[in-house]
Coordinates of C-alpha atoms (C1' of nucleotides) in Angstrom, one line a residue:
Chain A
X371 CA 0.0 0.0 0.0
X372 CA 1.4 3.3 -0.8
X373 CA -0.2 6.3 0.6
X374 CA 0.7 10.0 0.5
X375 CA 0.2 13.7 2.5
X376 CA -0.2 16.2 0.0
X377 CA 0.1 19.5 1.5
X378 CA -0.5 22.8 -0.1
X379 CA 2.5 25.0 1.4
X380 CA 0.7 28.0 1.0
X381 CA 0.2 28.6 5.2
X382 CA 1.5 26.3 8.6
X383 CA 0.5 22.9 8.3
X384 CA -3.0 23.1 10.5
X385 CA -4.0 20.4 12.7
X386 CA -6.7 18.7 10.5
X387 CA -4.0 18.4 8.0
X388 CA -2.1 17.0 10.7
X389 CA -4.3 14.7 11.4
X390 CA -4.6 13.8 7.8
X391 CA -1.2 13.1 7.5
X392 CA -1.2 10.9 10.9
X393 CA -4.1 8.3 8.8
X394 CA -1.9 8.4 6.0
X395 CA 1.2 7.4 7.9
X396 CA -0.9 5.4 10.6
X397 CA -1.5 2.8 7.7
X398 CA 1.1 2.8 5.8
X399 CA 2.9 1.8 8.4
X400 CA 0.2 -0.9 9.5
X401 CA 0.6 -2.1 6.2
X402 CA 3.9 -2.1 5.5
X403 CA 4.0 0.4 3.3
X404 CA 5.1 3.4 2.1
X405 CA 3.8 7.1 2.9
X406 CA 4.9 9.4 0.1
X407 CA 5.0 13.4 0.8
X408 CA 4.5 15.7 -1.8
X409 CA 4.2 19.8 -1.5
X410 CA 1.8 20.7 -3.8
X411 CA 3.2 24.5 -5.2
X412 CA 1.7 25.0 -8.3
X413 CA 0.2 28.0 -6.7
X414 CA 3.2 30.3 -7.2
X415 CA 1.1 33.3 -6.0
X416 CA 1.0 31.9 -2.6
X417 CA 3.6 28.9 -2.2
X418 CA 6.2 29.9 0.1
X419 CA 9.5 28.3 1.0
X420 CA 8.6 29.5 4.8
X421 CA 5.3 27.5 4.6
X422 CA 7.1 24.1 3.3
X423 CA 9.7 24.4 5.9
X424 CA 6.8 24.6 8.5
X425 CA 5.1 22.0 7.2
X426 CA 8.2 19.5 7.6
X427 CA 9.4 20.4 10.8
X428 CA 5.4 20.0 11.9
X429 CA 5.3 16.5 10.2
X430 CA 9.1 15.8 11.8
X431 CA 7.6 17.5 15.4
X432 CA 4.8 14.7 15.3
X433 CA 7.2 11.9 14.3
X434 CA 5.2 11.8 10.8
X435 CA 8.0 10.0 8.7
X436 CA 7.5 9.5 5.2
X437 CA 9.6 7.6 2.9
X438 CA 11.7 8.6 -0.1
X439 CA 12.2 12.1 -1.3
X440 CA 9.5 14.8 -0.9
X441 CA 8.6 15.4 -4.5
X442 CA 7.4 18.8 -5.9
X443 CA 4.8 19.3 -7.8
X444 CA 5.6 22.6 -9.5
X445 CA 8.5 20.9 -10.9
X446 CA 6.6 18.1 -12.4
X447 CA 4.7 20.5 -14.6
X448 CA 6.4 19.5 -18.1
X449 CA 5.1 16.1 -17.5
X450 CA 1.5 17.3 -16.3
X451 CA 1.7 19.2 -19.7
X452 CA 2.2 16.0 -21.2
X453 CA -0.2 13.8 -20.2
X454 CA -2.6 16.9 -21.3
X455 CA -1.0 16.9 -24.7
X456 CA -1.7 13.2 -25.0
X457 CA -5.3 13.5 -23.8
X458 CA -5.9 16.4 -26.7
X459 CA -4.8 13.8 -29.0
X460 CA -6.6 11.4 -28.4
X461 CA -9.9 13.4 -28.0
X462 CA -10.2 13.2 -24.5
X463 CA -9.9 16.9 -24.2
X464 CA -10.6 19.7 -26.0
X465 CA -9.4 23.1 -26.4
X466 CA -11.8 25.9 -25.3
X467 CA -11.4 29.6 -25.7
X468 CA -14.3 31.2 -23.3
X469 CA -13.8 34.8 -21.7
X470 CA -14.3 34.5 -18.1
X471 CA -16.8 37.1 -19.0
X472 CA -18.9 34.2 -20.7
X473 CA -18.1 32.1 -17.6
X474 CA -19.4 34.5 -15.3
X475 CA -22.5 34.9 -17.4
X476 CA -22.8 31.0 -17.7
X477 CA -22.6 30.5 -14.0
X478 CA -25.2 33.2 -13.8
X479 CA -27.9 31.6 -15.8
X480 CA -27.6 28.2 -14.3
X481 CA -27.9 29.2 -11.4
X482 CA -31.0 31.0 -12.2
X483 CA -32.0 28.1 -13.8
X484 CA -31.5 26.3 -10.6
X485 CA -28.8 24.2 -11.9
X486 CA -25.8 24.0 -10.1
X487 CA -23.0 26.7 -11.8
X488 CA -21.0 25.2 -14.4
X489 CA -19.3 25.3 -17.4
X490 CA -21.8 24.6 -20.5
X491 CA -19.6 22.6 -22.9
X492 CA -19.6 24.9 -25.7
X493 CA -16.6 24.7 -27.1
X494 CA -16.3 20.9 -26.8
X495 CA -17.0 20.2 -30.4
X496 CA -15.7 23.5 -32.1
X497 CA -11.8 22.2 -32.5
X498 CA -10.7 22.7 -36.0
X499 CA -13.6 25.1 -37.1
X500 CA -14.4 28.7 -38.2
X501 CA -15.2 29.2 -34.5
X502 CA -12.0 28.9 -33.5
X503 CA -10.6 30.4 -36.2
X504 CA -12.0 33.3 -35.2
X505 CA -10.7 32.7 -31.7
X506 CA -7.4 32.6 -32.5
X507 CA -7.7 35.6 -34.9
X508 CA -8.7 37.6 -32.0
X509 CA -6.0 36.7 -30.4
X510 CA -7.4 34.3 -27.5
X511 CA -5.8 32.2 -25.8
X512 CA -7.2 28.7 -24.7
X513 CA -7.6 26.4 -22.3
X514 CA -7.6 22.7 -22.3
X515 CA -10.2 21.4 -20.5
X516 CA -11.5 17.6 -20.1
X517 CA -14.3 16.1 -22.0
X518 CA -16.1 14.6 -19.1
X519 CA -18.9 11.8 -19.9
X520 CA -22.2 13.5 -19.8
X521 CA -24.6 11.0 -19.3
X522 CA -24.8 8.7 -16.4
X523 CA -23.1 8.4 -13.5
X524 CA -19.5 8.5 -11.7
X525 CA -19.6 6.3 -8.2
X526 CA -16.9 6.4 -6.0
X527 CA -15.8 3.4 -3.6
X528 CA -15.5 5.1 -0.4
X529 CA -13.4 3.3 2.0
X530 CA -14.7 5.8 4.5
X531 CA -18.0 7.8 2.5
X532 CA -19.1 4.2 1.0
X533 CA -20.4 4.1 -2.1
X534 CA -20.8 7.6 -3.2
X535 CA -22.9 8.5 -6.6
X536 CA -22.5 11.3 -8.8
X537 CA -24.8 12.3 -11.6
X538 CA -22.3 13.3 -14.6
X539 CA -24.4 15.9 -15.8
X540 CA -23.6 17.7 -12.7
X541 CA -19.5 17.3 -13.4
X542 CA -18.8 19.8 -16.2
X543 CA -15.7 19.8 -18.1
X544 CA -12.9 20.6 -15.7
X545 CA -10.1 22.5 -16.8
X546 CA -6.4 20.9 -17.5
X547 CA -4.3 23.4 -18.8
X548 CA -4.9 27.0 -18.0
X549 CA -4.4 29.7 -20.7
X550 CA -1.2 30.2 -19.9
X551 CA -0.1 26.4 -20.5
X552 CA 0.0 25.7 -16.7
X553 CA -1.3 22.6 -15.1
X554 CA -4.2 22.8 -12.8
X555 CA -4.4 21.0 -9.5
X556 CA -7.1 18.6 -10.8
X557 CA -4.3 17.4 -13.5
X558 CA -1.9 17.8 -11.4
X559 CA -2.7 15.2 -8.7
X560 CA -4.0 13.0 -11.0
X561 CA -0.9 12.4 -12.9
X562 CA 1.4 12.5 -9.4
X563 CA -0.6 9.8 -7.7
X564 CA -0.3 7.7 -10.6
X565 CA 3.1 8.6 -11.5
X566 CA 4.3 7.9 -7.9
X567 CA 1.8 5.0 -7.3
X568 CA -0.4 5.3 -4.7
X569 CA -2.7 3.2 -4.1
X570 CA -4.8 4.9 -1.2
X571 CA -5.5 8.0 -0.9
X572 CA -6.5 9.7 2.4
X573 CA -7.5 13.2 2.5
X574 CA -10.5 15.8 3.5
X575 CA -14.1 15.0 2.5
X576 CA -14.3 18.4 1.5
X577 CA -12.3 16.8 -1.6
X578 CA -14.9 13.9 -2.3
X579 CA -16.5 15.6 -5.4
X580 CA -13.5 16.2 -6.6
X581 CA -12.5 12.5 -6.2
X582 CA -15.4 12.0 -9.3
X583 CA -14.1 14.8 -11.4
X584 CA -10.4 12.9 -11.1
X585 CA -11.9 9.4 -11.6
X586 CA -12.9 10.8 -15.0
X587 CA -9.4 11.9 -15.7
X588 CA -8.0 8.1 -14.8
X589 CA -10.3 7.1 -17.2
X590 CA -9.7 9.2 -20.1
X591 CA -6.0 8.2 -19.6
X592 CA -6.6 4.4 -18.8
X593 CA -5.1 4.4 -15.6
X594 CA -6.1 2.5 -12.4
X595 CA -8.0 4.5 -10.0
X596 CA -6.6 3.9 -6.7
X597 CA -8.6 3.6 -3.4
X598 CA -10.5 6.9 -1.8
X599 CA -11.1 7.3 1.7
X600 CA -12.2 11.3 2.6
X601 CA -12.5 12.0 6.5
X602 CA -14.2 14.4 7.9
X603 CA -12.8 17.8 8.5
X604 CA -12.0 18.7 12.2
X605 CA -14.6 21.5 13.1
X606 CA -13.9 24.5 15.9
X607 CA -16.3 24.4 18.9
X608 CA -19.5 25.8 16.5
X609 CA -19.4 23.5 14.9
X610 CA -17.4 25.3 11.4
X611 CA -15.0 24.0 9.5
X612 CA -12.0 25.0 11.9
X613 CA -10.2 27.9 10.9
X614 CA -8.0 30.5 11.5
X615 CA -10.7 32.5 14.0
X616 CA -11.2 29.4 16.0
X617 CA -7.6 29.1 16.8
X618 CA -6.6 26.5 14.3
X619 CA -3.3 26.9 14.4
X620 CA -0.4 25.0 13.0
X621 CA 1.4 21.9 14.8
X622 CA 4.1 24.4 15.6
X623 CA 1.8 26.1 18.0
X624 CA 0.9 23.5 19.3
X625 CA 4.7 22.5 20.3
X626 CA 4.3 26.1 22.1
X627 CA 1.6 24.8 24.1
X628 CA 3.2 22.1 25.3
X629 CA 2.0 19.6 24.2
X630 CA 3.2 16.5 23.6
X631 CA 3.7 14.6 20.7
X632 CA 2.2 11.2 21.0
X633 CA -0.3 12.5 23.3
X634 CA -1.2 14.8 20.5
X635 CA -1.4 11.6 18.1
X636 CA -3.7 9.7 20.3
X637 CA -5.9 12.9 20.6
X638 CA -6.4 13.4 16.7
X639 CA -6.3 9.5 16.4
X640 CA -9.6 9.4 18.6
X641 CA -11.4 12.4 17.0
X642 CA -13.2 11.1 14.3
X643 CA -12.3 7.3 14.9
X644 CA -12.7 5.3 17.9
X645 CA -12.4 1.2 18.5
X646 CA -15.1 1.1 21.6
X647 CA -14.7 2.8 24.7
X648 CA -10.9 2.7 24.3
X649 CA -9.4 6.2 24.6
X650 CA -5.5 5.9 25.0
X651 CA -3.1 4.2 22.3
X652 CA 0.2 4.4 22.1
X653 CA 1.4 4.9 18.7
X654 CA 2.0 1.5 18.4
X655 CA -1.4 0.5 19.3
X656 CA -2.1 3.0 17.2
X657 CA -0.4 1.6 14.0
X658 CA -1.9 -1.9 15.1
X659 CA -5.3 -1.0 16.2
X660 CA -6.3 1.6 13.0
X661 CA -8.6 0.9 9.9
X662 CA -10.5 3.2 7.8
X663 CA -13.9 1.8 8.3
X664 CA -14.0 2.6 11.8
X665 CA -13.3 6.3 10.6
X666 CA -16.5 8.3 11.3
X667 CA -18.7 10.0 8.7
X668 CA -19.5 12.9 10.8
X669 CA -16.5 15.6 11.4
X670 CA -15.8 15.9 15.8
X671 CA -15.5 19.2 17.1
X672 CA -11.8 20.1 18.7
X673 CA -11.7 20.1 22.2
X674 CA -9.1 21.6 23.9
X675 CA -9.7 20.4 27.4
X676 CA -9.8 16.7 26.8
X677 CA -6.6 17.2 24.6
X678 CA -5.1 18.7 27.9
X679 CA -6.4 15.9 30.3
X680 CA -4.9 13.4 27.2
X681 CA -1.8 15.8 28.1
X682 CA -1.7 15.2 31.5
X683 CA -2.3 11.9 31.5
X684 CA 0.8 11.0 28.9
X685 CA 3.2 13.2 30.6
X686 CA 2.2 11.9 34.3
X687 CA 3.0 8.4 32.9
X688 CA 6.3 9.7 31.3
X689 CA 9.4 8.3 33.2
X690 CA 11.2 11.9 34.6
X691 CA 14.0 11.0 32.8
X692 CA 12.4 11.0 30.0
X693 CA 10.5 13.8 30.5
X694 CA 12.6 15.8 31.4
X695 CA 14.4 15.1 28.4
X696 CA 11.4 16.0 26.0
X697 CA 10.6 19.1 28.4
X698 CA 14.6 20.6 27.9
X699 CA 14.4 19.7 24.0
X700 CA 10.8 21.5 23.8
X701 CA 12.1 24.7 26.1
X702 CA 13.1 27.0 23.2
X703 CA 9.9 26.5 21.3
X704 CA 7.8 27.8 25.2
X705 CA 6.3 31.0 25.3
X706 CA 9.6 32.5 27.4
X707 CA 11.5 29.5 27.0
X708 CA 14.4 30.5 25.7
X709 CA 15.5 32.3 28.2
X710 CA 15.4 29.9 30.7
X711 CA 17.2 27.6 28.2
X712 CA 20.1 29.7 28.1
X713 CA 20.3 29.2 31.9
X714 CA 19.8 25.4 32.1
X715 CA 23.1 23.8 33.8
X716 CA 23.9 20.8 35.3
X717 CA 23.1 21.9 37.9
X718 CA 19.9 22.8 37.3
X719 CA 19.0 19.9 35.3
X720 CA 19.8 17.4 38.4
X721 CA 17.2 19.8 39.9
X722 CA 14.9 19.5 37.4
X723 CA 15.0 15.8 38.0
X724 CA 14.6 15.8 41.1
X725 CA 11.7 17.8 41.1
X726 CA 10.1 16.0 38.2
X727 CA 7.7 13.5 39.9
X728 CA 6.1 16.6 41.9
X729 CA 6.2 18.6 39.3
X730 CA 4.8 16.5 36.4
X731 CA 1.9 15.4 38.7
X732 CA 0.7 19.9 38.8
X733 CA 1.1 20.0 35.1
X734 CA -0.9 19.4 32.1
X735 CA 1.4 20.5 29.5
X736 CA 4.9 21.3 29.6
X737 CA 4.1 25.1 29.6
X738 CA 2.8 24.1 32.8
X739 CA 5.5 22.8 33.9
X740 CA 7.8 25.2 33.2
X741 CA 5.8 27.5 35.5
X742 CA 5.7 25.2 38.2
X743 CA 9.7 24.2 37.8
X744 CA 10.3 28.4 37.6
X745 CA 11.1 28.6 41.2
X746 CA 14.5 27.1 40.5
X747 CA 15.0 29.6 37.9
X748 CA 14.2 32.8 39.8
X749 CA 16.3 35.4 41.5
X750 CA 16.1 36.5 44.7
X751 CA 14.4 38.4 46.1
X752 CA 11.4 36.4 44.7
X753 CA 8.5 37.8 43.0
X754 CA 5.6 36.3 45.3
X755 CA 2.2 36.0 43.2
X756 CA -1.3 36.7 44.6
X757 CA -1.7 33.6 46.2
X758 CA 1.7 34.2 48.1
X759 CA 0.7 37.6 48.8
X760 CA -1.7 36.8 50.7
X761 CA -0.3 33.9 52.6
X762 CA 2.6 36.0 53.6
X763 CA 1.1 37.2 56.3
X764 CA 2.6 39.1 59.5
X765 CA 2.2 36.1 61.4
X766 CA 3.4 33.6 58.5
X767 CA 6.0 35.7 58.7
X768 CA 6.7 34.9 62.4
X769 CA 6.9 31.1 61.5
X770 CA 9.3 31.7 58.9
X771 CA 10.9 33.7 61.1
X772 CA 11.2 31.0 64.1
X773 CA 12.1 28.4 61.7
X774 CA 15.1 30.3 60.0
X775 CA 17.3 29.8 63.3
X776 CA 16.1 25.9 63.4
X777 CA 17.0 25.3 59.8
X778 CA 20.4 26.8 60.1
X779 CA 21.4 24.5 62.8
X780 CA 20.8 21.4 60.6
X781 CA 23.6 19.6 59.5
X782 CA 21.9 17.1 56.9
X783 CA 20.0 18.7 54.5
X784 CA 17.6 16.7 53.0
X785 CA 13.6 16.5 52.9
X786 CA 13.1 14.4 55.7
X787 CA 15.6 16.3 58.1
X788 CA 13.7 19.6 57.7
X789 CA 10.1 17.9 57.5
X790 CA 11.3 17.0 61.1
X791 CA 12.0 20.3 62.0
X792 CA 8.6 21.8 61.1
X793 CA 6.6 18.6 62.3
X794 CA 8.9 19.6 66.3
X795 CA 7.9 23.0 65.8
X796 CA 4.0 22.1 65.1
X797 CA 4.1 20.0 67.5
X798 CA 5.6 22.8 70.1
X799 CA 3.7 25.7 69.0
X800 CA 0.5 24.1 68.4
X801 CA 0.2 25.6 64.9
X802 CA -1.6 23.3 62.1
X803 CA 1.1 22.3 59.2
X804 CA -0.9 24.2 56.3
X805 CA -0.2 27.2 58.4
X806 CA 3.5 26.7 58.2
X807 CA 3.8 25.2 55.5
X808 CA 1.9 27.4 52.9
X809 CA 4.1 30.2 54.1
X810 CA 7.3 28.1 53.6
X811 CA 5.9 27.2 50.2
X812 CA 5.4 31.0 49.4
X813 CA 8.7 32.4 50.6
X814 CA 10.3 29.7 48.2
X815 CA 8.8 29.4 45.0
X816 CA 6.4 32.6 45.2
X817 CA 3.4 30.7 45.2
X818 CA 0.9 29.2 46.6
X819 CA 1.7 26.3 44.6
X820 CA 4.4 23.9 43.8
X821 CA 5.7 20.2 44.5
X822 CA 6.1 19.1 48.5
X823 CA 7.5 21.6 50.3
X824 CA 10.7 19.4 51.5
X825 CA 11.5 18.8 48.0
X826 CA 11.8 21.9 47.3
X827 CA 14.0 22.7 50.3
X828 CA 16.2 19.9 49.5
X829 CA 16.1 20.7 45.7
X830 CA 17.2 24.3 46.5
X831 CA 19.8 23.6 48.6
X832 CA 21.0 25.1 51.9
X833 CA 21.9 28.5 51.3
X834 CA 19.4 29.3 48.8
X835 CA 16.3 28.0 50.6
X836 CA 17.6 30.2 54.0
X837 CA 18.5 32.7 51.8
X838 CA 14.6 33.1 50.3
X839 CA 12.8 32.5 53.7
X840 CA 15.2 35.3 55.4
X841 CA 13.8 37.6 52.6
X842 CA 10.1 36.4 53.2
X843 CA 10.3 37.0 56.8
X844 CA 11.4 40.6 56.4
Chain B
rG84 C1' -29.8 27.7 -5.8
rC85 C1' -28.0 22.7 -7.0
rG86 C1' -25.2 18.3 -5.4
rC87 C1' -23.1 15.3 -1.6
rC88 C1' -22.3 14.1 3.6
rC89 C1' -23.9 14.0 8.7
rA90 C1' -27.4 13.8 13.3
rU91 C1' -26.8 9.6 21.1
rC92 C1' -25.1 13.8 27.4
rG93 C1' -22.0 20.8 26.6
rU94 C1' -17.7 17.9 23.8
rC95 C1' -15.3 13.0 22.1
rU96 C1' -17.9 8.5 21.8
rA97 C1' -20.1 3.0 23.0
rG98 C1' -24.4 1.0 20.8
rC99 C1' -24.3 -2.6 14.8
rG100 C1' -33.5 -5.0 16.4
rG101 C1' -34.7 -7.4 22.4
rU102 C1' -28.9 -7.6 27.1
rC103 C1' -30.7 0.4 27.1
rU104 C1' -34.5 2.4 33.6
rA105 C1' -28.7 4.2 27.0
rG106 C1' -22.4 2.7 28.9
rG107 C1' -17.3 5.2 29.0
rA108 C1' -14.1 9.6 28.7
rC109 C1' -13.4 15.0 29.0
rG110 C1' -15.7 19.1 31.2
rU111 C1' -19.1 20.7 35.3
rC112 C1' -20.9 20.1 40.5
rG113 C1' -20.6 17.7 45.4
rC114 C1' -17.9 14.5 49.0
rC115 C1' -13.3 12.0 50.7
rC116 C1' -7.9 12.1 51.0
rU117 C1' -4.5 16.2 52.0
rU118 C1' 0.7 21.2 54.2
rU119 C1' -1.5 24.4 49.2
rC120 C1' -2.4 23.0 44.3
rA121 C1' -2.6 18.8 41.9
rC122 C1' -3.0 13.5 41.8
rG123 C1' -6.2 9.7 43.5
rG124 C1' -11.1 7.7 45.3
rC125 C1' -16.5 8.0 45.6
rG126 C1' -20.9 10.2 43.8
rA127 C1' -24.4 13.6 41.0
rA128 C1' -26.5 16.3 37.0
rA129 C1' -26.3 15.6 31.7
rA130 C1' -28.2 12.7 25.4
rC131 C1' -31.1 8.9 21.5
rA132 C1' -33.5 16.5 17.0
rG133 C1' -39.0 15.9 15.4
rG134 C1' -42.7 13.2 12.8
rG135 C1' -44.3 9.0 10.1
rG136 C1' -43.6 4.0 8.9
rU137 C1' -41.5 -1.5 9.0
rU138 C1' -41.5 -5.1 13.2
rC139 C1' -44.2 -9.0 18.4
rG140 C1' -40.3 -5.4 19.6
rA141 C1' -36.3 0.7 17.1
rG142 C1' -31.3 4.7 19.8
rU143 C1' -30.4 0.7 16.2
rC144 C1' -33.9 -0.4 9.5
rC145 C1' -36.8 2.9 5.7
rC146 C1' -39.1 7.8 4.4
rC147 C1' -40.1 12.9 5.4
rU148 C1' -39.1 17.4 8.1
rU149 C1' -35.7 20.2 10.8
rG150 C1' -30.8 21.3 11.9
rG151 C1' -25.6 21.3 10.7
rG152 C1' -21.4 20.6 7.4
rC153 C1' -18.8 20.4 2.8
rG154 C1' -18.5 21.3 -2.4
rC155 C1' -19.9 24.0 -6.9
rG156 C1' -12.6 29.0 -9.7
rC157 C1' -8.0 29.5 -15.6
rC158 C1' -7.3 28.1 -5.9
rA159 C1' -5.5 23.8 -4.0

RNA sequence: GCGCCCAUCGUCUAGCGGUCUAGGACGUCGCCCUUUCACGGCGAAAACAGGGGUUCGAGUCCCCUUGGGCGCGCCA
């Protein structure tokens, strides 16, 4: 089976493209295939190199490999031409010199008609007479454009759709060459996936009429028509096709949000296709567990806060090791990250570690946890947040104060020595914990929230950590 | 306008004629655990769009209505 992602680079690559690209490469893999990847720029007006480099690093980001070279479509345009040449000669296409004037007025008139807007076929038997002549005397230039069966009807085989019907008279004669000798997309794809053989095609459903109008050109060349499948687009929270004013952002920004990549995978993997009540596979799974027919007719609305729990879930189950791996390699890509790159150490990575498993367990995605892990980071004197503000008051200020001396005279630090210092001076004073503790917790990270409080203590070490609650007590 | 697709809790979904007083997950709301926040545990509210059929029996099959989506370029 070969499959392929064929991406437009004329933006980011967006998430339902993601997600097409992850079905593609989900079963080609399952297969033991081959997912093909090629940029589809025959748009020169709004192809940018910017845009394909996005869409690679998003496809790399998501561990989307595809196999051979990426193959461009622009620079398969002699060969489009070609195949358009060869259809013209064997009167499968024709030549037609309409003014997008009489277009416009054609589209007008069926639709008053109540027909759907089309192209009426008039030039389809004019080649070779005074008509076009005439044509060329005035200097016009033509297109080439298919000549599509008009009677009876196209069906597609619809690994996803089913069996799809489409009355011909409703598929007018699409165009192959434009004026200017340029291939169209509809030609375009047509000759790639045949020229590169694939043999299943994945892509949007907004695509599935076009999948008729390209069966047509298969035919008129002979060729095999390979296997469709169109899923449902992924639609913003009313219910739209998503788009830019929902959010729908390319992979990259989701890389900012910190997300992770396989948790991302199993997220789009389960919108839109489900094996029972099953919600987490691991890509794997995934690659075992997929098929096209359990692929959902109706398009899923994108939900960011079960993509977040999905988040949560995949990076609390991450080793720390691991994670923290993933969460140093991710930094520079986090709103602010970069900074705090530049100051990653050793040092501080040994602290990251040891923090992990308190940390990981607060955060949903690795911007999370790059908040929570930002008391190692900070200066003092500390910024203290709301929460902290109002913890720090004049008599959490006392504790800290009574503690300071107490901590000092430790000789081992480590969590467990200096949870037995607070737990003696509970126990003397009569205080509750939370009423020590919180204020502990605020004079060292600033917040009101963050992993145990003896981990941090330990994690800060000796001098820092007195350092912080000397300040707080002030 | 025409064509095609779709329709179970707010969202993702299970359900493939009787096991459905409709199950799970996210989210929401309670309670418990607890040094905060989380995590975890327990529990609650929450859906078969409407109407006709078919059938002994329909969330499940058919039709219509309604609602939503997508498509209809010398864009891809």
């Amino acid at each position: 089976m070969i499959t392929r992602f064929a991406p437009s680079p004329t933006g980011y690559l967006h998430i339902g493209g993601a997600r097409t690209a992850l079905f593609n490469w989900l079963l080609a893999r399952q297969q033991g295939g081959k997912m093909l990847l090629r940029i589809e720029d025959t748009d020169r007006e709004r192809s940018t190199d910017a845009a394909i480099a996005a869409i690679i690093d998003g496809m790399q980001w998501l561990g989307l490999t595809w196999d051979g070279d990426t193959i461009y479509q622009f620079a398969r345009a002699g060969r489009h031409r070609e195949v358009a040449e060869a259809m013209l000669a064997k009167g499968a296409a024709y030549k037609c010199y309409a003014s997008a004037q009489e277009l416009e007025e054609m589209r007008d008139l069926a639709r008053k008609e109540g027909r759907p807007p089309r192209y009426d076929g008039r030039w389809r038997e004019l080649g070779g007479t005074q008509a076009e002549a005439d044509a060329l005397a005035e200097g016009r230039k033509p297109v080439v454009r298919l000549k599509a069966p008009r009677e009876g009807e196209t069906v597609i085989q619809d690994k996803v759709q089913g069996e799809v019907r489409f009355p011909n008279k409703d598929l007018d004669d699409l165009i192959l060459l434009r004026s200017d000798g340029t291939p169209t997309y509809m030609l375009a794809v047509v000759v790639d996936d045949h020229d590169m053989g694939v043999t299943q095609i994945i892509r949007g459903d907004d695509h599935l009429t076009n999948a008729a109008r390209q069966t047509h050109i298969y035919q008129a060349m002979g060729w095999e028509v390979p296997a469709f499948a169109h899923i449902p687009l992924i639609h913003g929270p009313d219910g739209a096709k998503l788009s830019k004013r929902h959010g729908a952002l390319g992979v990259d920004a989701y890389r900012a949000m910190g997300y992770l990549p396989e948790a991302l995978r199993n997220y789009l993997a389960r919108l839109g296709w489900s094996q029972g009540d099953r919600e987490f596979f691991s890509t794997p799974d995934l690659i075992e567990a997929f098929s096209l027919d359990q692929v959902h007719r109706s398009p899923a609305r994108f939900d960011y806060a079960k993509l977040e729990n999905m988040n949560g879930q995949y990076m609390r189950a991450t080793s720390d090791e691991a994670l923290l791996a993933i969460f140093l390699e991710t930094l520079p890509y986090l709103p602010n990250g970069e900074a705090l790159a530049a100051q990653v150490d050793e040092t501080k990575k040994a602290q990251l570690l040891r923090s992990m498993a308190g940390l990981k367990e607060r955060a949903k995605t690795l911007v999370e946890l790059a908040d929570g892990a930002n008391f190692l980071f900070a200066q003092r004197p500390l910024s203290y947040d709301a929460k902290a503000t109002e913890i720090l008051k004049p008599e959490a200020k006392a504790h800290l104060a009574a503690l300071a001396p107490r901590f000092a005279a430790l000789t081992d630090w480590t969590a467990a020595a200096t949870e037995e210092v607070v737990r003696a001076y509970v126990a003397e004073t009569g205080a509750k914990l939370g009423q020590v503790a919180q204020p502990l917790r605020a004079a060292l990270t600033g917040r009101g929230t963050s992993p145990g409080i003896f981990d941090v203590i330990e994690v800060l070490g000796r001098e820092e950590a007195l350092g912080r609650i000397a300040d707080a007590a002030a």
